[in-house]
Short mmCIF file of N, CA and C in Angstrom, two decimals:
data_model
loop_
_atom_site.label_atom_id
_atom_site.label_comp_id
_atom_site.label_asym_id
_atom_site.label_seq_id
_atom_site.Cartn_x
_atom_site.Cartn_y
_atom_site.Cartn_z
N MET A 1 61.81 160.19 196.52
CA MET A 1 62.84 161.09 196.07
C MET A 1 62.54 161.54 194.66
N LYS A 2 62.89 162.74 194.37
CA LYS A 2 62.64 163.27 193.05
C LYS A 2 63.87 163.07 192.18
N THR A 3 63.63 162.89 190.90
CA THR A 3 64.74 162.78 189.96
C THR A 3 64.67 163.96 189.00
N SER A 4 65.83 164.42 188.61
CA SER A 4 65.86 165.51 187.65
C SER A 4 65.90 164.92 186.24
N ASN A 5 65.91 165.77 185.25
CA ASN A 5 65.91 165.30 183.87
C ASN A 5 67.27 164.71 183.47
N LYS A 6 68.27 164.78 184.32
CA LYS A 6 69.57 164.17 184.02
C LYS A 6 69.72 162.82 184.71
N ASN A 7 68.62 162.26 185.18
CA ASN A 7 68.59 160.95 185.85
C ASN A 7 69.43 160.90 187.12
N THR A 8 69.56 162.02 187.79
CA THR A 8 70.24 162.04 189.09
C THR A 8 69.17 162.10 190.17
N VAL A 9 69.48 161.55 191.32
CA VAL A 9 68.53 161.52 192.42
C VAL A 9 68.83 162.68 193.37
N ARG A 10 67.81 163.43 193.70
CA ARG A 10 67.95 164.53 194.66
C ARG A 10 67.41 164.06 196.00
N ILE A 11 68.22 164.19 197.04
CA ILE A 11 67.78 163.81 198.37
C ILE A 11 67.05 164.99 198.99
N PRO A 12 65.82 164.78 199.47
CA PRO A 12 65.09 165.88 200.08
C PRO A 12 65.82 166.41 201.32
N ILE A 13 65.72 167.70 201.53
CA ILE A 13 66.38 168.33 202.67
C ILE A 13 65.86 167.74 203.97
N ASP A 14 64.59 167.35 204.03
CA ASP A 14 64.07 166.73 205.25
C ASP A 14 64.79 165.42 205.54
N ALA A 15 65.17 164.68 204.51
CA ALA A 15 65.92 163.44 204.74
C ALA A 15 67.28 163.75 205.35
N LEU A 16 67.93 164.80 204.87
CA LEU A 16 69.20 165.20 205.46
C LEU A 16 69.01 165.67 206.90
N GLY A 17 67.93 166.39 207.15
CA GLY A 17 67.63 166.83 208.51
C GLY A 17 67.39 165.67 209.45
N MET A 18 66.65 164.67 208.96
CA MET A 18 66.41 163.48 209.79
C MET A 18 67.73 162.77 210.08
N MET A 19 68.58 162.65 209.08
CA MET A 19 69.87 161.99 209.29
C MET A 19 70.72 162.77 210.29
N ALA A 20 70.75 164.09 210.17
CA ALA A 20 71.54 164.89 211.11
C ALA A 20 71.00 164.74 212.53
N SER A 21 69.70 164.69 212.69
CA SER A 21 69.10 164.52 214.01
C SER A 21 69.39 163.15 214.59
N ILE A 22 69.34 162.14 213.75
CA ILE A 22 69.63 160.78 214.21
C ILE A 22 71.10 160.66 214.60
N VAL A 23 71.99 161.25 213.80
CA VAL A 23 73.42 161.23 214.14
C VAL A 23 73.64 161.96 215.47
N CYS A 24 72.94 163.05 215.67
CA CYS A 24 73.04 163.79 216.93
C CYS A 24 72.59 162.92 218.10
N ALA A 25 71.48 162.25 217.95
CA ALA A 25 70.97 161.40 219.02
C ALA A 25 71.93 160.25 219.32
N ILE A 26 72.47 159.63 218.29
CA ILE A 26 73.43 158.54 218.50
C ILE A 26 74.70 159.07 219.16
N HIS A 27 75.17 160.21 218.69
CA HIS A 27 76.37 160.84 219.27
C HIS A 27 76.18 161.09 220.76
N CYS A 28 75.05 161.68 221.12
CA CYS A 28 74.80 162.03 222.51
C CYS A 28 74.56 160.81 223.40
N ALA A 29 73.91 159.79 222.85
CA ALA A 29 73.61 158.61 223.65
C ALA A 29 74.81 157.68 223.77
N ALA A 30 75.60 157.55 222.72
CA ALA A 30 76.68 156.57 222.72
C ALA A 30 78.01 157.12 223.21
N LEU A 31 78.21 158.42 223.13
CA LEU A 31 79.50 158.99 223.48
C LEU A 31 79.93 158.69 224.92
N PRO A 32 79.05 158.87 225.92
CA PRO A 32 79.50 158.55 227.28
C PRO A 32 79.93 157.09 227.44
N LEU A 33 79.22 156.20 226.79
CA LEU A 33 79.57 154.78 226.85
C LEU A 33 80.90 154.52 226.17
N LEU A 34 81.09 155.08 224.98
CA LEU A 34 82.34 154.88 224.26
C LEU A 34 83.54 155.44 225.01
N LEU A 35 83.37 156.62 225.61
CA LEU A 35 84.48 157.23 226.33
C LEU A 35 84.82 156.50 227.62
N SER A 36 83.87 155.76 228.16
CA SER A 36 84.14 155.02 229.38
C SER A 36 84.97 153.76 229.13
N LEU A 37 85.05 153.34 227.89
CA LEU A 37 85.87 152.18 227.55
C LEU A 37 87.31 152.63 227.36
N SER A 38 88.21 152.05 228.11
CA SER A 38 89.59 152.53 228.13
C SER A 38 90.30 152.41 226.79
N THR A 39 89.95 151.43 225.98
CA THR A 39 90.63 151.26 224.70
C THR A 39 90.19 152.28 223.66
N LEU A 40 89.11 152.99 223.92
CA LEU A 40 88.61 153.96 222.95
C LEU A 40 88.83 155.41 223.40
N THR A 41 89.81 155.64 224.25
CA THR A 41 90.04 157.00 224.74
C THR A 41 90.48 157.94 223.63
N SER A 42 90.93 157.41 222.51
CA SER A 42 91.29 158.29 221.39
C SER A 42 90.07 158.97 220.79
N LEU A 43 88.87 158.51 221.15
CA LEU A 43 87.65 159.14 220.65
C LEU A 43 87.23 160.34 221.50
N HIS A 44 88.05 160.71 222.45
CA HIS A 44 87.69 161.80 223.37
C HIS A 44 87.44 163.12 222.63
N PHE A 45 88.04 163.28 221.45
CA PHE A 45 87.82 164.50 220.67
C PHE A 45 86.35 164.69 220.32
N LEU A 46 85.56 163.60 220.30
CA LEU A 46 84.14 163.71 219.98
C LEU A 46 83.35 164.44 221.06
N ALA A 47 83.91 164.55 222.26
CA ALA A 47 83.24 165.26 223.34
C ALA A 47 83.48 166.77 223.27
N ASN A 48 84.19 167.21 222.27
CA ASN A 48 84.47 168.62 222.09
C ASN A 48 83.16 169.38 221.87
N PRO A 49 82.92 170.45 222.65
CA PRO A 49 81.66 171.19 222.49
C PRO A 49 81.47 171.76 221.09
N TRP A 50 82.55 172.05 220.37
CA TRP A 50 82.40 172.61 219.04
C TRP A 50 81.81 171.61 218.06
N ILE A 51 82.05 170.33 218.28
CA ILE A 51 81.41 169.31 217.44
C ILE A 51 79.91 169.33 217.70
N GLU A 52 79.53 169.41 218.97
CA GLU A 52 78.11 169.48 219.31
C GLU A 52 77.46 170.73 218.74
N TYR A 53 78.12 171.87 218.88
CA TYR A 53 77.56 173.12 218.35
C TYR A 53 77.46 173.07 216.83
N SER A 54 78.44 172.45 216.17
CA SER A 54 78.40 172.33 214.71
C SER A 54 77.20 171.50 214.26
N VAL A 55 76.93 170.40 214.95
CA VAL A 55 75.78 169.57 214.59
C VAL A 55 74.48 170.32 214.85
N ILE A 56 74.42 171.07 215.94
CA ILE A 56 73.21 171.86 216.24
C ILE A 56 73.00 172.93 215.17
N ILE A 57 74.06 173.61 214.78
CA ILE A 57 73.94 174.65 213.75
C ILE A 57 73.55 174.03 212.41
N LEU A 58 74.15 172.89 212.06
CA LEU A 58 73.78 172.19 210.83
C LEU A 58 72.30 171.81 210.86
N SER A 59 71.85 171.27 211.99
CA SER A 59 70.44 170.89 212.12
C SER A 59 69.52 172.09 211.99
N LEU A 60 69.89 173.20 212.60
CA LEU A 60 69.08 174.41 212.51
C LEU A 60 69.03 174.93 211.08
N PHE A 61 70.16 174.91 210.40
CA PHE A 61 70.21 175.35 209.00
C PHE A 61 69.31 174.48 208.13
N LEU A 62 69.45 173.16 208.26
CA LEU A 62 68.63 172.24 207.47
C LEU A 62 67.15 172.43 207.78
N ALA A 63 66.83 172.69 209.03
CA ALA A 63 65.43 172.91 209.41
C ALA A 63 64.88 174.17 208.75
N LEU A 64 65.63 175.25 208.80
CA LEU A 64 65.16 176.50 208.19
C LEU A 64 64.98 176.35 206.69
N VAL A 65 65.93 175.67 206.05
CA VAL A 65 65.88 175.52 204.59
C VAL A 65 64.73 174.60 204.16
N SER A 66 64.37 173.64 205.01
CA SER A 66 63.32 172.70 204.60
C SER A 66 61.94 173.10 205.11
N PHE A 67 61.84 173.59 206.34
CA PHE A 67 60.53 173.83 206.93
C PHE A 67 59.85 175.10 206.42
N LEU A 68 60.58 176.17 206.31
CA LEU A 68 59.95 177.43 205.92
C LEU A 68 59.35 177.38 204.52
N PRO A 69 60.11 176.94 203.50
CA PRO A 69 59.49 176.84 202.17
C PRO A 69 58.34 175.82 202.13
N ALA A 70 58.50 174.70 202.83
CA ALA A 70 57.43 173.68 202.84
C ALA A 70 56.17 174.24 203.48
N PHE A 71 56.32 174.99 204.56
CA PHE A 71 55.18 175.59 205.23
C PHE A 71 54.48 176.59 204.31
N LYS A 72 55.26 177.45 203.66
CA LYS A 72 54.69 178.50 202.81
C LYS A 72 54.07 177.95 201.52
N ARG A 73 54.75 177.01 200.87
CA ARG A 73 54.31 176.56 199.55
C ARG A 73 53.43 175.33 199.55
N HIS A 74 53.56 174.47 200.55
CA HIS A 74 52.92 173.16 200.45
C HIS A 74 51.79 172.90 201.44
N HIS A 75 52.07 173.03 202.72
CA HIS A 75 51.07 172.52 203.65
C HIS A 75 50.51 173.54 204.62
N GLY A 76 51.22 174.54 205.04
CA GLY A 76 50.71 175.55 205.96
C GLY A 76 50.36 175.02 207.35
N LYS A 77 50.86 173.87 207.72
CA LYS A 77 50.54 173.26 209.02
C LYS A 77 51.62 173.61 210.04
N TYR A 78 51.19 173.89 211.26
CA TYR A 78 52.11 174.30 212.31
C TYR A 78 52.70 173.12 213.09
N SER A 79 52.11 171.94 213.00
CA SER A 79 52.57 170.82 213.82
C SER A 79 54.06 170.48 213.62
N PRO A 80 54.60 170.44 212.40
CA PRO A 80 56.03 170.16 212.28
C PRO A 80 56.89 171.27 212.89
N LEU A 81 56.44 172.51 212.73
CA LEU A 81 57.19 173.63 213.30
C LEU A 81 57.20 173.59 214.82
N ILE A 82 56.07 173.19 215.41
CA ILE A 82 55.99 173.10 216.87
C ILE A 82 56.92 172.00 217.38
N LEU A 83 56.87 170.83 216.73
CA LEU A 83 57.78 169.74 217.12
C LEU A 83 59.24 170.15 216.96
N LEU A 84 59.54 170.85 215.89
CA LEU A 84 60.89 171.35 215.66
C LEU A 84 61.32 172.28 216.79
N GLY A 85 60.44 173.22 217.13
CA GLY A 85 60.75 174.15 218.21
C GLY A 85 60.96 173.45 219.54
N VAL A 86 60.10 172.49 219.86
CA VAL A 86 60.24 171.73 221.10
C VAL A 86 61.57 170.99 221.11
N GLY A 87 61.94 170.41 219.97
CA GLY A 87 63.21 169.70 219.88
C GLY A 87 64.40 170.60 220.16
N PHE A 88 64.41 171.78 219.56
CA PHE A 88 65.53 172.69 219.79
C PHE A 88 65.52 173.25 221.21
N VAL A 89 64.36 173.41 221.81
CA VAL A 89 64.29 173.84 223.22
C VAL A 89 64.90 172.77 224.11
N PHE A 90 64.56 171.50 223.87
CA PHE A 90 65.13 170.40 224.66
C PHE A 90 66.65 170.38 224.52
N ILE A 91 67.13 170.52 223.29
CA ILE A 91 68.58 170.53 223.07
C ILE A 91 69.22 171.72 223.77
N GLY A 92 68.58 172.87 223.68
CA GLY A 92 69.10 174.06 224.36
C GLY A 92 69.18 173.87 225.87
N PHE A 93 68.12 173.29 226.45
CA PHE A 93 68.14 173.02 227.88
C PHE A 93 69.23 172.01 228.23
N GLY A 94 69.40 171.00 227.39
CA GLY A 94 70.44 170.01 227.64
C GLY A 94 71.83 170.61 227.58
N GLN A 95 72.05 171.52 226.65
CA GLN A 95 73.35 172.16 226.52
C GLN A 95 73.61 173.18 227.61
N SER A 96 72.54 173.76 228.16
CA SER A 96 72.72 174.81 229.17
C SER A 96 73.17 174.29 230.52
N GLY A 97 72.80 173.06 230.85
CA GLY A 97 73.17 172.51 232.14
C GLY A 97 72.38 173.09 233.29
N LEU A 98 71.28 173.78 233.02
CA LEU A 98 70.48 174.43 234.06
C LEU A 98 69.55 173.48 234.79
N PHE A 99 69.32 172.32 234.22
CA PHE A 99 68.34 171.40 234.79
C PHE A 99 69.03 170.17 235.35
N SER A 100 68.41 169.58 236.34
CA SER A 100 69.01 168.39 236.95
C SER A 100 68.83 167.15 236.08
N ILE A 101 67.97 167.23 235.07
CA ILE A 101 67.81 166.11 234.13
C ILE A 101 69.10 166.00 233.33
N ASP A 102 69.50 164.81 233.09
CA ASP A 102 70.75 164.54 232.38
C ASP A 102 70.75 165.18 230.99
N GLU A 103 71.90 165.73 230.60
CA GLU A 103 72.05 166.35 229.29
C GLU A 103 71.74 165.35 228.17
N VAL A 104 72.16 164.10 228.35
CA VAL A 104 71.94 163.09 227.33
C VAL A 104 70.44 162.88 227.09
N ILE A 105 69.66 162.80 228.15
CA ILE A 105 68.22 162.58 228.01
C ILE A 105 67.57 163.74 227.27
N LEU A 106 67.91 164.95 227.66
CA LEU A 106 67.33 166.13 227.00
C LEU A 106 67.74 166.22 225.54
N THR A 107 69.01 166.00 225.26
CA THR A 107 69.51 166.16 223.90
C THR A 107 68.98 165.06 222.98
N VAL A 108 68.97 163.83 223.45
CA VAL A 108 68.44 162.74 222.63
C VAL A 108 66.94 162.93 222.40
N SER A 109 66.23 163.38 223.41
CA SER A 109 64.80 163.66 223.25
C SER A 109 64.59 164.77 222.23
N GLY A 110 65.38 165.82 222.33
CA GLY A 110 65.28 166.93 221.38
C GLY A 110 65.57 166.50 219.96
N ALA A 111 66.63 165.71 219.78
CA ALA A 111 66.97 165.22 218.44
C ALA A 111 65.86 164.32 217.90
N SER A 112 65.23 163.55 218.77
CA SER A 112 64.11 162.70 218.34
C SER A 112 62.92 163.53 217.89
N PHE A 113 62.62 164.61 218.63
CA PHE A 113 61.55 165.52 218.21
C PHE A 113 61.86 166.13 216.85
N ILE A 114 63.11 166.52 216.64
CA ILE A 114 63.49 167.16 215.38
C ILE A 114 63.40 166.17 214.22
N ALA A 115 63.87 164.94 214.42
CA ALA A 115 63.78 163.92 213.37
C ALA A 115 62.32 163.63 213.04
N THR A 116 61.47 163.56 214.06
CA THR A 116 60.04 163.34 213.84
C THR A 116 59.41 164.50 213.08
N ALA A 117 59.80 165.72 213.44
CA ALA A 117 59.28 166.90 212.75
C ALA A 117 59.66 166.87 211.27
N HIS A 118 60.91 166.48 210.97
CA HIS A 118 61.32 166.36 209.56
C HIS A 118 60.50 165.31 208.84
N ALA A 119 60.24 164.18 209.49
CA ALA A 119 59.46 163.11 208.86
C ALA A 119 58.04 163.59 208.56
N ILE A 120 57.43 164.29 209.51
CA ILE A 120 56.07 164.81 209.31
C ILE A 120 56.07 165.86 208.19
N ASN A 121 57.05 166.76 208.22
CA ASN A 121 57.13 167.80 207.21
C ASN A 121 57.26 167.17 205.82
N TRP A 122 58.14 166.19 205.70
CA TRP A 122 58.34 165.51 204.43
C TRP A 122 57.06 164.82 203.97
N ALA A 123 56.38 164.16 204.89
CA ALA A 123 55.12 163.49 204.53
C ALA A 123 54.07 164.48 204.06
N LEU A 124 54.03 165.64 204.69
CA LEU A 124 53.06 166.67 204.28
C LEU A 124 53.39 167.26 202.91
N VAL A 125 54.67 167.35 202.60
CA VAL A 125 55.09 167.91 201.31
C VAL A 125 54.76 166.94 200.19
N ILE A 126 55.01 165.65 200.39
CA ILE A 126 54.79 164.70 199.29
C ILE A 126 53.33 164.23 199.21
N LYS A 127 52.53 164.64 200.15
CA LYS A 127 51.12 164.24 200.20
C LYS A 127 50.34 164.76 199.01
#
């Protein structure tokens, strides 16, 4: 992490992107289990599609803000961008319901690709 001249710590955008992707994966994997428990039915609001769309939009925003400048200024490598694209395609397929593969599997896989892409992008920037 970089520090500014005021001794404050700046969290890299890739770290925020990784955290958002991990939260997305946990949300998608754990939500069906949590909702199946009768004592936790008050958590049903988490299944709201707008929460899912908000996390996807946040992830996309963080990806654009971190990947494009890093690609242009630092490394010029396509591998993080490809992983990022694959991740968002998986999430899109999971949200569309067009495939017989479970939405949870597609979405968690997509979030994992996105988190990995952020980790690679971050490693390439600090290299």
